[in-house]
Amino acid sequence: MAPGGSLIAAALLSAAMLTAGGCNIVAPVAYAIQGPPTTPALHTLDGSRTTVVFIDDRLNRVPRRSLRLAVAEEVEQALMRKGVLSADRVITTRAIMREASNDRFSAPRTVAQLGRDLGAEVVIYATIDSWTPSPDGVTLAPSAAVRVKVIDAAEDRRIWPPDGAGHRVVASLPPQTRGVPSGADLDRANAALALMLGQRIARVFFEHQRDALSGRLDD
């Protein structure tokens, strides 16, 4: 038997013995042999089409515009890091945010029209459902939720998902209790939440690993 085969056989034998003895170490052994499980992309973007990311917050749930920008820019960067999109096919989110700010409140353009006016063929569009750095004013437990859609700006239609309400993406950070959080604490929590939310949105569009031992998502 080849050396590699001997190692695998030994690992499988150890797993069987541990199971027989009632020891709960089988999952780590399987993890070591097979590697971390992966979560597939929910939607595959067309990398040949010019794309822009737009995070919309018409109900002003996010405390600062800069946080929306941070979420969208992390989506952009994560998709480019993974090779899902190339830099020459990405229109910056700053451009579409500027464009949207020129709309009259009573007559906003559609998402598809905003994209077309910038020369984008596809808009990754997310609306903010919730944004909470602290649920009670004492515990720092940042969480946010958005609904994501992919819009064909050229054809003025939704590409994904089939459900018109959008695909819900949630991000949350572990709670911390250290007394009443200061303004600086809230700023740091909001910044970390923006980064995580951007990563969660981006992962909709590429396969990623899940750490089987901790449940933590890794790029």
Tab-separated table of N, CA and C in Angstrom, residues 136-201:
chain	number	residue	atom	x	y	z
A	136	ASP	N	-30.143	46.781	23.064
A	136	ASP	CA	-30.675	47.338	24.312
A	136	ASP	C	-29.915	48.564	24.809
A	137	GLY	N	-28.944	49.033	24.043
A	137	GLY	CA	-28.164	50.194	24.464
A	137	GLY	C	-27.032	49.851	25.414
A	138	VAL	N	-26.936	48.598	25.829
A	138	VAL	CA	-25.879	48.171	26.752
A	138	VAL	C	-25.016	47.079	26.124
A	139	THR	N	-25.667	46.079	25.551
A	139	THR	CA	-24.947	44.965	24.932
A	139	THR	C	-24.589	45.304	23.490
A	140	LEU	N	-23.307	45.175	23.164
A	140	LEU	CA	-22.905	45.317	21.768
A	140	LEU	C	-23.146	43.980	21.078
A	141	ALA	N	-24.152	43.930	20.235
A	141	ALA	CA	-24.480	42.709	19.489
A	141	ALA	C	-24.900	43.125	18.084
A	142	PRO	N	-23.947	43.583	17.290
A	142	PRO	CA	-24.285	44.131	15.975
A	142	PRO	C	-24.911	43.078	15.058
A	143	SER	N	-25.977	43.469	14.384
A	143	SER	CA	-26.599	42.579	13.408
A	143	SER	C	-27.242	43.418	12.315
A	144	ALA	N	-27.320	42.830	11.135
A	144	ALA	CA	-27.937	43.518	10.003
A	144	ALA	C	-28.513	42.481	9.058
A	145	ALA	N	-29.514	42.895	8.302
A	145	ALA	CA	-30.122	42.010	7.308
A	145	ALA	C	-30.445	42.812	6.058
A	146	VAL	N	-30.241	42.187	4.928
A	146	VAL	CA	-30.563	42.813	3.645
A	146	VAL	C	-31.298	41.803	2.770
A	147	ARG	N	-31.889	42.311	1.697
A	147	ARG	CA	-32.465	41.450	0.663
A	147	ARG	C	-31.762	41.758	-0.648
A	148	VAL	N	-31.234	40.730	-1.264
A	148	VAL	CA	-30.370	40.890	-2.438
A	148	VAL	C	-31.093	40.446	-3.705
A	149	LYS	N	-30.919	41.248	-4.746
A	149	LYS	CA	-31.419	40.899	-6.077
A	149	LYS	C	-30.322	41.182	-7.098
A	150	VAL	N	-30.389	40.493	-8.219
A	150	VAL	CA	-29.517	40.793	-9.353
A	150	VAL	C	-30.417	41.284	-10.481
A	151	ILE	N	-30.177	42.519	-10.918
A	151	ILE	CA	-31.029	43.178	-11.902
A	151	ILE	C	-30.299	43.295	-13.235
A	152	ASP	N	-30.972	42.921	-14.302
A	152	ASP	CA	-30.448	43.134	-15.650
A	152	ASP	C	-30.835	44.545	-16.058
A	153	ALA	N	-29.869	45.461	-16.004
A	153	ALA	CA	-30.160	46.860	-16.314
A	153	ALA	C	-30.466	47.046	-17.793
A	154	ALA	N	-29.803	46.267	-18.633
A	154	ALA	CA	-29.999	46.413	-20.076
A	154	ALA	C	-31.409	46.007	-20.494
A	155	GLU	N	-31.929	44.938	-19.875
A	155	GLU	CA	-33.242	44.422	-20.261
A	155	GLU	C	-34.339	44.783	-19.268
A	156	ASP	N	-33.974	45.525	-18.217
A	156	ASP	CA	-34.945	46.004	-17.231
A	156	ASP	C	-35.750	44.846	-16.626
A	157	ARG	N	-35.027	43.863	-16.094
A	157	ARG	CA	-35.702	42.718	-15.473
A	157	ARG	C	-34.842	42.157	-14.358
A	158	ARG	N	-35.476	41.394	-13.466
A	158	ARG	CA	-34.756	40.729	-12.388
A	158	ARG	C	-34.202	39.412	-12.913
A	159	ILE	N	-32.899	39.210	-12.729
A	159	ILE	CA	-32.262	37.955	-13.125
A	159	ILE	C	-32.411	36.909	-12.026
A	160	TRP	N	-32.227	37.349	-10.771
A	160	TRP	CA	-32.219	36.426	-9.627
A	160	TRP	C	-32.558	37.215	-8.383
A	161	PRO	N	-33.228	36.609	-7.397
A	161	PRO	CA	-33.769	35.248	-7.358
A	161	PRO	C	-35.159	35.205	-7.984
A	162	PRO	N	-35.757	34.018	-8.116
A	162	PRO	CA	-37.119	33.955	-8.649
A	162	PRO	C	-38.117	34.715	-7.778
A	163	ASP	N	-37.896	34.678	-6.468
A	163	ASP	CA	-38.768	35.385	-5.529
A	163	ASP	C	-38.507	36.885	-5.632
A	164	GLY	N	-39.522	37.640	-5.966
A	164	GLY	CA	-39.363	39.075	-6.142
A	164	GLY	C	-38.965	39.818	-4.882
A	165	ALA	N	-39.157	39.191	-3.709
A	165	ALA	CA	-38.789	39.856	-2.454
A	165	ALA	C	-37.284	39.922	-2.266
A	166	GLY	N	-36.533	39.091	-2.988
A	166	GLY	CA	-35.078	39.073	-2.846
A	166	GLY	C	-34.604	37.986	-1.899
A	167	HIS	N	-33.311	37.696	-1.975
A	167	HIS	CA	-32.696	36.681	-1.107
A	167	HIS	C	-32.181	37.353	0.165
A	168	ARG	N	-32.623	36.871	1.306
A	168	ARG	CA	-32.259	37.486	2.585
A	168	ARG	C	-30.854	37.060	3.010
A	169	VAL	N	-30.040	38.034	3.363
A	169	VAL	CA	-28.686	37.807	3.872
A	169	VAL	C	-28.584	38.466	5.239
A	170	VAL	N	-28.068	37.729	6.213
A	170	VAL	CA	-27.957	38.222	7.589
A	170	VAL	C	-26.501	38.172	8.033
A	171	ALA	N	-26.078	39.186	8.754
A	171	ALA	CA	-24.741	39.204	9.362
A	171	ALA	C	-24.885	39.582	10.828
A	172	SER	N	-24.114	38.930	11.692
A	172	SER	CA	-24.143	39.274	13.114
A	172	SER	C	-22.781	39.003	13.726
A	173	LEU	N	-22.456	39.775	14.746
A	173	LEU	CA	-21.203	39.629	15.472
A	173	LEU	C	-21.491	39.143	16.887
A	174	PRO	N	-20.557	38.443	17.528
A	174	PRO	CA	-20.784	37.950	18.888
A	174	PRO	C	-21.081	39.099	19.852
A	175	PRO	N	-22.029	38.909	20.777
A	175	PRO	CA	-22.356	39.968	21.738
A	175	PRO	C	-21.225	40.220	22.724
A	176	GLN	N	-21.111	41.469	23.145
A	176	GLN	CA	-20.115	41.870	24.139
A	176	GLN	C	-20.797	42.759	25.172
A	177	THR	N	-20.601	42.446	26.437
A	177	THR	CA	-21.177	43.255	27.514
A	177	THR	C	-20.051	43.860	28.332
A	178	ARG	N	-19.869	45.151	28.221
A	178	ARG	CA	-18.809	45.850	28.962
A	178	ARG	C	-19.335	47.165	29.532
A	179	GLY	N	-20.571	47.179	29.932
A	179	GLY	CA	-21.168	48.436	30.346
A	179	GLY	C	-21.726	49.157	29.132
A	180	VAL	N	-22.210	50.356	29.348
A	180	VAL	CA	-22.800	51.139	28.260
A	180	VAL	C	-21.727	51.456	27.225
A	181	PRO	N	-21.936	51.077	25.953
A	181	PRO	CA	-20.908	51.319	24.943
A	181	PRO	C	-20.740	52.805	24.650
A	182	SER	N	-19.504	53.206	24.436
A	182	SER	CA	-19.210	54.595	24.087
A	182	SER	C	-19.481	54.818	22.607
A	183	GLY	N	-19.400	56.075	22.198
A	183	GLY	CA	-19.550	56.382	20.785
A	183	GLY	C	-18.502	55.688	19.944
A	184	ALA	N	-17.279	55.623	20.467
A	184	ALA	CA	-16.197	54.938	19.746
A	184	ALA	C	-16.483	53.440	19.629
A	185	ASP	N	-17.055	52.853	20.695
A	185	ASP	CA	-17.423	51.430	20.650
A	185	ASP	C	-18.449	51.173	19.547
A	186	LEU	N	-19.444	52.049	19.467
A	186	LEU	CA	-20.483	51.896	18.450
A	186	LEU	C	-19.913	52.072	17.051
A	187	ASP	N	-18.997	53.020	16.903
A	187	ASP	CA	-18.361	53.230	15.593
A	187	ASP	C	-17.615	51.977	15.142
A	188	ARG	N	-16.853	51.386	16.082
A	188	ARG	CA	-16.102	50.169	15.736
A	188	ARG	C	-17.052	49.020	15.408
A	189	ALA	N	-18.136	48.908	16.178
A	189	ALA	CA	-19.101	47.834	15.935
A	189	ALA	C	-19.770	48.002	14.572
A	190	ASN	N	-20.137	49.229	14.238
A	190	ASN	CA	-20.769	49.486	12.941
A	190	ASN	C	-19.810	49.200	11.787
A	191	ALA	N	-18.549	49.574	11.957
A	191	ALA	CA	-17.556	49.329	10.903
A	191	ALA	C	-17.342	47.835	10.688
A	192	ALA	N	-17.254	47.080	11.796
A	192	ALA	CA	-17.072	45.629	11.688
A	192	ALA	C	-18.298	44.972	11.060
A	193	LEU	N	-19.473	45.474	11.408
A	193	LEU	CA	-20.710	44.930	10.849
A	193	LEU	C	-20.786	45.185	9.344
A	194	ALA	N	-20.380	46.373	8.921
A	194	ALA	CA	-20.391	46.698	7.489
A	194	ALA	C	-19.487	45.748	6.711
A	195	LEU	N	-18.310	45.487	7.260
A	195	LEU	CA	-17.366	44.582	6.597
A	195	LEU	C	-17.944	43.168	6.492
A	196	MET	N	-18.499	42.672	7.603
A	196	MET	CA	-19.047	41.319	7.593
A	196	MET	C	-20.238	41.208	6.651
A	197	LEU	N	-21.110	42.217	6.655
A	197	LEU	CA	-22.285	42.170	5.787
A	197	LEU	C	-21.866	42.156	4.318
A	198	GLY	N	-20.864	42.962	3.980
A	198	GLY	CA	-20.358	42.947	2.610
A	198	GLY	C	-19.836	41.578	2.214
A	199	GLN	N	-19.124	40.921	3.137
A	199	GLN	CA	-18.604	39.579	2.855
A	199	GLN	C	-19.734	38.573	2.680
A	200	ARG	N	-20.754	38.675	3.516
A	200	ARG	CA	-21.889	37.746	3.420
A	200	ARG	C	-22.628	37.917	2.087
A	201	ILE	N	-22.785	39.153	1.653
A	201	ILE	CA	-23.459	39.380	0.368
A	201	ILE	C	-22.623	38.800	-0.767
